[in-house]
Amino acid sequence: MYSSDEISYFNTIKTPFYYYKMEYFKNNLEKIKNAAGKYGYVVHYAMKANANDKLLGIIKDFGFGADCVSGNEVQKAIDLGFKPKEIAFAGVGKSDFEINLALDNDIFSFNCESIQELEIIDEFAAKKGKIAQIALRINPNVNANTHHYITTGLEENKFGINRWEFDKIIELLKSKKNIHLIGIHFHIGSQITDLDVFKNLCIRVNEIQKYFTENHILLEHINVGGGLGVDYEHPDKDDFPDFEAFFRLFDRFLELRSGQKLHFEIGRAMVAQAGDLITRVLFVKNGINTNFAIVDAGMTELIRPALYQAYHKIENITSKEGIDFYDVVGPICESSDTFGKTVQMTETKRGDLIAIRTIGAYGEVMASRYNLRDLAKSYYSDEIE
Ligand SMILES: *Cc1c(COP(=O)(O)O)cnc(C)c1O
């Protein structure tokens, strides 16, 4: 998995740290670009998955747009050279400051989630003498069959505009002169590995499109969001996710009207497999059922297991002998600070290096300084001395 050069390099730097495999990362971007390019689809990178400057710079150079969920993300995208006309701004709670920032930068689209938000953007745009491009984020009521904390497209979720509000919105749009409807937007959840879920989304989008056509509203853009999942069980498999199959499915099932552009906002699937969290074993002690391997990374570096009971593959990368079971836990004063229970690993002792795999998405970007810990640094395979 790692070369001996990499392991020697790891031994010279302070643990824990994030390690990004740049060749893998660029190959993955290439695959997405080619697969989407076949159909002329526009791919935005959902910046919230990982806002690391170096990765963002490469994503921008590949020609992807940005999907932002905060004013600071919009600002960062612009600072790093993403074109404002390729920036979508989503989020159920945009602050006044954030709306004004996005207006000042003439971004591609505000993805709006409530009637009140539409009214406020119109009011602020009028003050600046601008016309803001907006898309309606619609709640399609499609079950993403994923963890309930990362399901967003059901009527019970806080996200999006529900079907029963459409008539009122159409009326509102007629009277508001400083917002211009350019499209509709969806995002139904994350870590979706069953492509049938996206097929259901396509079917719902087709139905919703009919409503707009019947109301003589032409939508230039359809944005189906992100959510494509990765294989956390098999971090070294590189034929998954299957981007070809993913985009082909939309080509087959989503009925685009002529001149319409289809947009995607891919976060996790762009970056997840490119990164690992490398940590050192501090102590090993006996528990009732298994041993505890206490490592120097905690939920402060990777919160997904504590937050969503997420699975990450864990491997001892320096010990080759024996086999045993360990609860791999961090040093933070919380019982949820556990990366994995009864993890089978080679015989593990103080000083060994452990890799927690597939942390490129929602890893580094969710780091915190809880317990006043230092933020972990990032290292890159193409910068190894
Ligand atoms: C989080 C998010 C995404 C990206 O989701 P992934 O599952 O990481 O692909 C896309 N669009 C919106 C609006 C989001 O909030």
Tab-separated table of C-alpha atoms and ligand atoms in Angstrom:
chain	number	residue	atom	x	y	z
A	1	MET	CA	0.000	0.000	0.000
A	2	TYR	CA	2.840	2.391	0.869
A	3	SER	CA	6.357	2.218	-0.486
A	4	SER	CA	9.286	1.895	1.919
A	5	ASP	CA	10.269	5.441	0.912
A	6	GLU	CA	6.903	6.666	2.054
A	7	ILE	CA	7.169	4.855	5.381
A	8	SER	CA	10.644	6.296	6.008
A	9	TYR	CA	9.279	9.729	5.166
A	10	PHE	CA	6.347	9.225	7.541
A	11	ASN	CA	8.858	8.472	10.288
A	12	THR	CA	10.395	11.922	9.899
A	13	ILE	CA	7.170	13.905	10.395
A	14	LYS	CA	4.981	14.597	13.382
A	15	THR	CA	1.890	12.437	13.671
A	16	PRO	CA	-1.008	12.582	13.198
A	17	PHE	CA	-1.135	13.994	9.659
A	18	TYR	CA	-3.203	13.800	6.500
A	19	TYR	CA	-1.495	12.200	3.545
A	20	TYR	CA	-2.742	12.812	0.006
A	21	LYS	CA	-1.877	10.501	-2.880
A	22	MET	CA	-1.630	12.961	-5.723
A	23	GLU	CA	-1.320	10.583	-8.638
A	24	TYR	CA	-4.439	8.740	-7.568
A	25	PHE	CA	-6.203	12.067	-7.058
A	26	LYS	CA	-5.377	13.408	-10.508
A	27	ASN	CA	-6.340	10.132	-12.173
A	28	ASN	CA	-9.676	10.306	-10.428
A	29	LEU	CA	-10.274	13.870	-11.614
A	30	GLU	CA	-9.340	12.829	-15.131
A	31	LYS	CA	-11.916	10.023	-15.022
A	32	ILE	CA	-14.670	12.362	-13.843
A	33	LYS	CA	-13.783	14.972	-16.427
A	34	ASN	CA	-13.811	12.451	-19.283
A	35	ALA	CA	-16.968	10.663	-18.191
A	36	ALA	CA	-18.943	13.906	-17.765
A	37	GLY	CA	-17.396	15.468	-20.862
A	38	LYS	CA	-18.940	12.810	-23.092
A	39	TYR	CA	-22.359	14.316	-22.472
A	40	GLY	CA	-21.362	17.952	-22.077
A	41	TYR	CA	-22.284	17.893	-18.381
A	42	VAL	CA	-20.960	20.602	-16.081
A	43	VAL	CA	-19.309	19.401	-12.873
A	44	HIS	CA	-18.892	21.649	-9.854
A	45	TYR	CA	-16.751	20.512	-6.966
A	46	ALA	CA	-18.600	20.646	-3.633
A	47	MET	CA	-15.942	22.477	-1.671
A	48	LYS	CA	-17.238	21.508	1.725
A	49	ALA	CA	-15.857	17.975	1.227
A	50	ASN	CA	-12.286	19.269	1.406
A	51	ALA	CA	-11.153	22.874	1.125
A	52	ASN	CA	-7.420	22.173	1.153
A	53	ASP	CA	-5.727	24.842	-1.029
A	54	LYS	CA	-3.480	22.493	-2.957
A	55	LEU	CA	-6.298	20.100	-3.849
A	56	LEU	CA	-8.615	22.987	-4.734
A	57	GLY	CA	-5.982	24.477	-7.034
A	58	ILE	CA	-5.702	21.219	-8.961
A	59	ILE	CA	-9.490	20.823	-9.161
A	60	LYS	CA	-9.711	24.345	-10.572
A	61	ASP	CA	-6.963	23.621	-13.107
A	62	PHE	CA	-8.967	20.622	-14.329
A	63	GLY	CA	-11.733	23.057	-15.211
A	64	PHE	CA	-14.359	22.106	-12.638
A	65	GLY	CA	-16.631	24.772	-11.174
A	66	ALA	CA	-17.258	25.225	-7.450
A	67	ASP	CA	-20.272	24.527	-5.302
A	68	CYS	CA	-20.155	26.545	-2.098
A	69	VAL	CA	-22.234	26.445	1.064
A	70	SER	CA	-20.873	29.506	2.866
A	71	GLY	CA	-19.627	33.003	2.091
A	72	ASN	CA	-16.109	32.037	3.073
A	73	GLU	CA	-16.214	29.161	0.598
A	74	VAL	CA	-17.349	31.567	-2.131
A	75	GLN	CA	-14.515	33.928	-1.211
A	76	LYS	CA	-11.964	31.136	-1.164
A	77	ALA	CA	-13.095	29.801	-4.531
A	78	ILE	CA	-12.678	33.266	-6.019
A	79	ASP	CA	-9.303	33.817	-4.325
A	80	LEU	CA	-8.057	30.545	-5.783
A	81	GLY	CA	-9.126	31.475	-9.290
A	82	PHE	CA	-12.465	29.725	-9.812
A	83	LYS	CA	-14.529	31.859	-12.190
A	84	PRO	CA	-17.492	33.530	-10.457
A	85	LYS	CA	-19.696	32.376	-13.345
A	86	GLU	CA	-18.887	28.785	-12.367
A	87	ILE	CA	-19.742	29.166	-8.687
A	88	ALA	CA	-23.040	27.929	-7.279
A	89	PHE	CA	-23.986	28.961	-3.749
A	90	ALA	CA	-26.260	26.618	-1.821
A	91	GLY	CA	-27.315	26.554	1.812
A	92	VAL	CA	-30.503	26.711	3.797
A	93	GLY	CA	-29.303	29.653	5.918
A	94	LYS	CA	-27.394	32.283	3.967
A	95	SER	CA	-26.551	35.321	6.100
A	96	ASP	CA	-26.950	38.905	4.869
A	97	PHE	CA	-23.193	39.236	4.635
A	98	GLU	CA	-22.938	36.067	2.549
A	99	ILE	CA	-25.711	37.107	0.159
A	100	ASN	CA	-24.090	40.491	-0.402
A	101	LEU	CA	-20.680	38.929	-0.959
A	102	ALA	CA	-22.096	36.599	-3.608
A	103	LEU	CA	-24.011	39.470	-5.246
A	104	ASP	CA	-20.876	41.602	-5.371
A	105	ASN	CA	-19.073	38.790	-7.150
A	106	ASP	CA	-21.834	38.059	-9.697
A	107	ILE	CA	-21.780	34.332	-9.089
A	108	PHE	CA	-23.451	31.821	-11.403
A	109	SER	CA	-26.339	30.878	-9.151
A	110	PHE	CA	-27.891	31.227	-5.735
A	111	ASN	CA	-29.544	27.916	-4.986
A	112	CYS	CA	-32.518	29.102	-2.945
A	113	GLU	CA	-34.342	27.102	-0.355
A	114	SER	CA	-37.250	29.248	0.862
A	115	ILE	CA	-39.688	31.946	-0.210
A	116	GLN	CA	-38.258	34.348	2.321
A	117	GLU	CA	-34.763	33.809	0.965
A	118	LEU	CA	-35.972	34.702	-2.554
A	119	GLU	CA	-37.528	37.910	-1.253
A	120	ILE	CA	-34.367	38.929	0.582
A	121	ILE	CA	-32.050	38.230	-2.357
A	122	ASP	CA	-34.364	40.273	-4.583
A	123	GLU	CA	-34.328	43.152	-2.087
A	124	PHE	CA	-30.530	43.114	-1.671
A	125	ALA	CA	-29.952	42.803	-5.433
A	126	ALA	CA	-32.280	45.764	-6.051
A	127	LYS	CA	-30.224	47.906	-3.651
A	128	LYS	CA	-27.135	47.118	-5.723
A	129	GLY	CA	-28.929	47.571	-9.030
A	130	LYS	CA	-28.245	43.953	-9.934
A	131	ILE	CA	-30.223	40.966	-11.135
A	132	ALA	CA	-29.261	37.832	-9.249
A	133	GLN	CA	-29.396	34.498	-11.016
A	134	ILE	CA	-31.231	32.006	-8.861
A	135	ALA	CA	-32.116	28.328	-8.976
A	136	LEU	CA	-34.776	26.752	-6.810
A	137	ARG	CA	-33.524	23.976	-4.606
A	138	ILE	CA	-36.380	21.549	-4.722
A	139	ASN	CA	-37.005	18.804	-2.251
A	140	PRO	CA	-37.863	15.879	-4.541
A	141	ASN	CA	-38.917	13.548	-1.726
A	142	VAL	CA	-36.578	10.786	-2.907
A	143	ASN	CA	-35.093	8.452	-0.334
A	144	ALA	CA	-31.325	8.285	-0.690
A	145	ASN	CA	-31.119	5.013	1.287
A	146	THR	CA	-28.132	6.305	3.168
A	147	HIS	CA	-27.449	7.173	6.801
A	148	HIS	CA	-30.310	9.337	8.123
A	149	TYR	CA	-27.873	12.092	9.111
A	150	ILE	CA	-26.801	12.492	5.482
A	151	THR	CA	-30.237	12.146	3.859
A	152	THR	CA	-31.427	15.530	2.645
A	153	GLY	CA	-34.090	14.953	-0.012
A	154	LEU	CA	-37.116	13.919	2.055
A	155	GLU	CA	-40.003	16.215	2.950
A	156	GLU	CA	-39.122	15.832	6.630
A	157	ASN	CA	-35.626	17.305	6.040
A	158	LYS	CA	-34.895	20.997	6.453
A	159	PHE	CA	-33.584	21.310	2.904
A	160	GLY	CA	-35.255	22.595	-0.217
A	161	ILE	CA	-38.625	23.839	-1.378
A	162	ASN	CA	-41.538	21.431	-1.276
A	163	ARG	CA	-43.990	20.727	-4.061
A	164	TRP	CA	-46.901	22.498	-2.364
A	165	GLU	CA	-45.046	25.817	-2.491
A	166	PHE	CA	-44.457	25.879	-6.271
A	167	ASP	CA	-47.551	27.901	-7.245
A	168	LYS	CA	-46.781	30.572	-4.714
A	169	ILE	CA	-43.192	30.814	-5.927
A	170	ILE	CA	-44.175	31.164	-9.576
A	171	GLU	CA	-46.453	34.041	-8.580
A	172	LEU	CA	-43.697	35.634	-6.514
A	173	LEU	CA	-41.147	35.393	-9.326
A	174	LYS	CA	-43.448	37.331	-11.644
A	175	SER	CA	-43.339	40.362	-9.367
A	176	LYS	CA	-39.673	40.263	-8.375
A	177	LYS	CA	-37.522	42.097	-10.880
A	178	ASN	CA	-34.099	41.594	-9.345
A	179	ILE	CA	-33.987	37.820	-9.330
A	180	HIS	CA	-33.905	35.745	-12.472
A	181	LEU	CA	-34.806	32.066	-12.380
A	182	ILE	CA	-32.250	30.068	-14.337
A	183	GLY	CA	-32.911	26.569	-13.137
A	184	ILE	CA	-33.782	23.992	-10.548
A	185	HIS	CA	-31.485	22.275	-8.123
A	186	PHE	CA	-31.576	19.026	-6.158
A	187	HIS	CA	-29.313	17.315	-3.668
A	188	ILE	CA	-30.762	14.245	-2.005
A	189	GLY	CA	-28.011	13.042	0.281
A	190	SER	CA	-24.511	11.708	0.467
A	191	GLN	CA	-22.619	8.405	0.249
A	192	ILE	CA	-25.194	6.962	-2.163
A	193	THR	CA	-23.839	3.726	-3.605
A	194	ASP	CA	-27.030	2.374	-5.150
A	195	LEU	CA	-27.366	3.969	-8.591
A	196	ASP	CA	-31.107	3.186	-8.590
A	197	VAL	CA	-31.503	6.062	-6.162
A	198	PHE	CA	-30.278	8.434	-8.881
A	199	LYS	CA	-32.628	6.805	-11.355
A	200	ASN	CA	-35.503	7.630	-8.983
A	201	LEU	CA	-34.209	11.175	-8.811
A	202	CYS	CA	-34.225	11.420	-12.630
A	203	ILE	CA	-37.841	10.259	-12.729
A	204	ARG	CA	-38.849	12.886	-10.162
A	205	VAL	CA	-36.914	15.608	-12.000
A	206	ASN	CA	-38.781	14.713	-15.208
A	207	GLU	CA	-42.112	15.071	-13.389
A	208	ILE	CA	-41.094	18.383	-11.837
A	209	GLN	CA	-39.907	19.662	-15.233
A	210	LYS	CA	-43.421	19.054	-16.571
A	211	TYR	CA	-44.812	21.443	-13.990
A	212	PHE	CA	-42.512	24.227	-15.152
A	213	THR	CA	-43.169	23.538	-18.839
A	214	GLU	CA	-46.913	23.678	-18.205
A	215	ASN	CA	-46.395	27.036	-16.550
A	216	HIS	CA	-44.421	28.242	-19.577
A	217	ILE	CA	-41.209	28.554	-17.612
A	218	LEU	CA	-38.058	27.713	-19.462
A	219	LEU	CA	-35.242	26.433	-17.272
A	220	GLU	CA	-31.752	26.740	-18.721
A	221	HIS	CA	-30.091	24.681	-16.009
A	222	ILE	CA	-30.856	21.484	-14.155
A	223	ASN	CA	-28.539	20.786	-11.239
A	224	VAL	CA	-28.787	17.342	-9.683
A	225	GLY	CA	-26.298	17.949	-6.863
A	226	GLY	CA	-23.879	15.382	-5.540
A	227	GLY	CA	-24.042	12.360	-3.317
A	228	LEU	CA	-22.196	9.687	-5.260
A	229	GLY	CA	-20.667	7.297	-2.713
A	230	VAL	CA	-17.275	5.627	-2.483
A	231	ASP	CA	-16.223	2.175	-1.274
A	232	TYR	CA	-14.923	2.611	2.274
A	233	GLU	CA	-14.451	-1.160	2.639
A	234	HIS	CA	-12.031	-1.406	-0.277
A	235	PRO	CA	-9.956	1.776	-0.344
A	236	ASP	CA	-7.534	0.499	-2.973
A	237	LYS	CA	-10.157	-0.487	-5.535
A	238	ASP	CA	-10.037	2.130	-8.244
A	239	ASP	CA	-12.966	1.020	-10.414
A	240	PHE	CA	-15.427	2.397	-7.899
A	241	PRO	CA	-17.231	4.737	-8.009
A	242	ASP	CA	-18.036	3.972	-11.624
A	243	PHE	CA	-18.268	7.488	-13.055
A	244	GLU	CA	-19.023	6.169	-16.540
A	245	ALA	CA	-22.113	4.334	-15.268
A	246	PHE	CA	-23.139	7.294	-13.126
A	247	PHE	CA	-23.242	9.842	-15.961
A	248	ARG	CA	-24.640	7.286	-18.427
A	249	LEU	CA	-27.590	6.792	-16.090
A	250	PHE	CA	-28.477	10.485	-16.231
A	251	ASP	CA	-28.087	10.485	-19.989
A	252	ARG	CA	-30.536	7.584	-20.162
A	253	PHE	CA	-33.173	8.604	-17.637
A	254	LEU	CA	-33.143	12.371	-17.324
A	255	GLU	CA	-35.125	14.112	-20.051
A	256	LEU	CA	-33.330	17.347	-20.857
A	257	ARG	CA	-35.191	19.936	-22.935
A	258	SER	CA	-33.243	21.344	-25.850
A	259	GLY	CA	-30.620	23.844	-24.809
A	260	GLN	CA	-30.695	22.758	-21.170
A	261	LYS	CA	-27.431	22.167	-19.336
A	262	LEU	CA	-27.097	19.479	-16.702
A	263	HIS	CA	-24.942	20.266	-13.662
A	264	PHE	CA	-23.501	18.062	-10.918
A	265	GLU	CA	-21.952	18.945	-7.569
A	266	ILE	CA	-19.564	16.181	-6.697
A	267	GLY	CA	-17.824	16.341	-3.336
A	268	ARG	CA	-16.964	13.053	-1.698
A	269	ALA	CA	-16.359	11.029	-4.861
A	270	MET	CA	-13.771	13.555	-6.052
A	271	VAL	CA	-11.529	13.526	-2.994
A	272	ALA	CA	-12.370	10.749	-0.493
A	273	GLN	CA	-10.042	8.030	-1.706
A	274	ALA	CA	-7.095	10.354	-2.256
A	275	GLY	CA	-6.379	10.815	1.447
A	276	ASP	CA	-5.407	8.749	4.497
A	277	LEU	CA	-4.935	9.806	8.098
A	278	ILE	CA	-1.621	8.563	9.449
A	279	THR	CA	-1.356	8.182	13.201
A	280	ARG	CA	1.007	6.566	15.698
A	281	VAL	CA	0.138	4.089	18.410
A	282	LEU	CA	0.743	5.619	21.831
A	283	PHE	CA	-0.264	2.725	24.064
A	284	VAL	CA	-1.799	-0.716	23.855
A	285	LYS	CA	-3.857	-1.942	26.762
A	286	ASN	CA	-6.136	-4.888	27.443
A	287	GLY	CA	-9.875	-4.444	27.400
A	288	ILE	CA	-12.599	-6.949	28.308
A	289	ASN	CA	-13.152	-8.310	24.831
A	290	THR	CA	-10.352	-6.906	22.710
A	291	ASN	CA	-7.292	-4.783	23.224
A	292	PHE	CA	-7.310	-1.049	22.924
A	293	ALA	CA	-4.856	0.515	20.509
A	294	ILE	CA	-4.694	4.128	21.658
A	295	VAL	CA	-3.494	6.319	18.800
A	296	ASP	CA	-2.452	9.959	18.637
A	297	ALA	CA	-5.225	10.965	16.200
A	298	GLY	CA	-8.682	11.588	17.534
A	299	MET	CA	-12.123	12.788	16.542
A	300	THR	CA	-10.459	16.202	16.215
A	301	GLU	CA	-8.746	14.977	13.021
A	302	LEU	CA	-11.525	12.690	11.778
A	303	ILE	CA	-14.988	13.066	13.240
A	304	ARG	CA	-16.949	10.863	10.824
A	305	PRO	CA	-16.949	7.703	12.967
A	306	ALA	CA	-18.149	9.675	16.012
A	307	LEU	CA	-20.633	11.783	14.056
A	308	TYR	CA	-22.201	9.259	11.666
A	309	GLN	CA	-20.925	5.895	12.877
A	310	ALA	CA	-18.940	5.919	9.650
A	311	TYR	CA	-16.685	3.023	8.759
A	312	HIS	CA	-13.066	3.630	7.747
A	313	LYS	CA	-10.654	0.822	7.030
A	314	ILE	CA	-7.778	0.796	9.518
A	315	GLU	CA	-4.424	-0.823	8.863
A	316	ASN	CA	-1.168	-1.158	10.745
A	317	ILE	CA	1.393	-0.126	8.126
A	318	THR	CA	4.608	-0.876	9.995
A	319	SER	CA	3.981	-4.244	11.648
A	320	LYS	CA	3.860	-7.297	9.402
A	321	GLU	CA	3.690	-10.095	11.996
A	322	GLY	CA	0.847	-11.844	13.780
A	323	ILE	CA	-2.818	-10.980	13.963
A	324	ASP	CA	-5.081	-9.678	16.722
A	325	PHE	CA	-8.193	-7.578	17.364
A	326	TYR	CA	-8.138	-4.013	18.595
A	327	ASP	CA	-10.507	-1.213	19.413
A	328	VAL	CA	-8.699	1.685	17.781
A	329	VAL	CA	-9.361	4.769	19.887
A	330	GLY	CA	-8.139	8.358	20.105
A	331	PRO	CA	-6.936	10.391	23.077
A	332	ILE	CA	-9.944	12.745	23.306
A	333	CYS	CA	-12.042	12.697	26.470
A	334	GLU	CA	-15.159	11.299	24.781
A	335	SER	CA	-16.220	7.665	24.501
A	336	SER	CA	-17.295	8.307	20.922
A	337	ASP	CA	-13.657	9.044	20.102
A	338	THR	CA	-13.319	5.586	18.578
A	339	PHE	CA	-12.211	4.893	15.001
A	340	GLY	CA	-13.161	1.231	14.914
A	341	LYS	CA	-14.140	-1.640	17.165
A	342	THR	CA	-12.640	-5.157	17.046
A	343	VAL	CA	-10.492	-4.189	14.112
A	344	GLN	CA	-8.342	-7.033	12.860
A	345	MET	CA	-4.753	-5.863	12.497
A	346	THR	CA	-1.252	-7.244	12.564
A	347	GLU	CA	0.279	-7.434	16.060
A	348	THR	CA	0.298	-3.842	17.224
A	349	LYS	CA	2.680	-2.157	19.645
A	350	ARG	CA	3.619	1.304	20.855
A	351	GLY	CA	5.236	3.325	18.063
A	352	ASP	CA	3.582	1.543	15.121
A	353	LEU	CA	2.072	3.647	12.352
A	354	ILE	CA	-1.607	3.187	11.585
A	355	ALA	CA	-3.378	4.326	8.418
A	356	ILE	CA	-7.040	5.277	8.625
A	357	ARG	CA	-8.130	5.094	5.031
A	358	THR	CA	-10.382	7.090	2.709
A	359	ILE	CA	-10.401	10.311	4.702
A	360	GLY	CA	-10.015	12.754	1.800
A	361	ALA	CA	-13.648	13.860	2.103
A	362	TYR	CA	-15.080	15.298	5.310
A	363	GLY	CA	-11.821	14.600	7.140
A	364	GLU	CA	-9.376	17.502	7.268
A	365	VAL	CA	-12.143	20.014	6.598
A	366	MET	CA	-14.046	18.970	9.717
A	367	ALA	CA	-11.020	19.172	12.023
A	368	SER	CA	-11.481	20.979	15.307
A	369	ARG	CA	-9.283	22.217	18.096
A	370	TYR	CA	-11.300	20.499	20.822
A	371	ASN	CA	-9.130	19.773	23.871
A	372	LEU	CA	-6.957	22.605	22.476
A	373	ARG	CA	-5.208	20.215	20.177
A	374	ASP	CA	-3.019	21.448	17.327
A	375	LEU	CA	-4.505	21.147	13.856
A	376	ALA	CA	-2.839	18.286	11.987
A	377	LYS	CA	-0.801	19.144	8.899
A	378	SER	CA	-1.182	17.775	5.395
A	379	TYR	CA	1.486	16.128	3.271
A	380	TYR	CA	1.447	15.152	-0.373
A	381	SER	CA	2.941	12.181	-2.207
A	382	ASP	CA	4.412	14.476	-4.869
A	383	GLU	CA	6.352	16.483	-2.311
A	384	ILE	CA	8.250	13.629	-0.676
A	385	GLU	CA	11.921	14.491	-0.334
B	1	LIG	C1	-22.701	18.400	0.401
B	1	LIG	C2	-23.279	18.851	-0.852
B	1	LIG	C3	-22.844	18.305	-2.058
B	1	LIG	C4	-21.774	17.231	-2.164
B	1	LIG	O1	-22.177	16.018	-1.638
B	1	LIG	P1	-21.222	14.750	-1.775
B	1	LIG	O2	-22.014	13.663	-1.155
B	1	LIG	O3	-19.983	15.046	-1.030
B	1	LIG	O4	-20.974	14.514	-3.233
B	1	LIG	C5	-23.414	18.778	-3.230
B	1	LIG	N1	-24.372	19.726	-3.207
B	1	LIG	C6	-24.807	20.285	-2.052
B	1	LIG	C7	-25.839	21.327	-2.108
B	1	LIG	C8	-24.282	19.858	-0.844
B	1	LIG	O5	-24.728	20.398	0.286
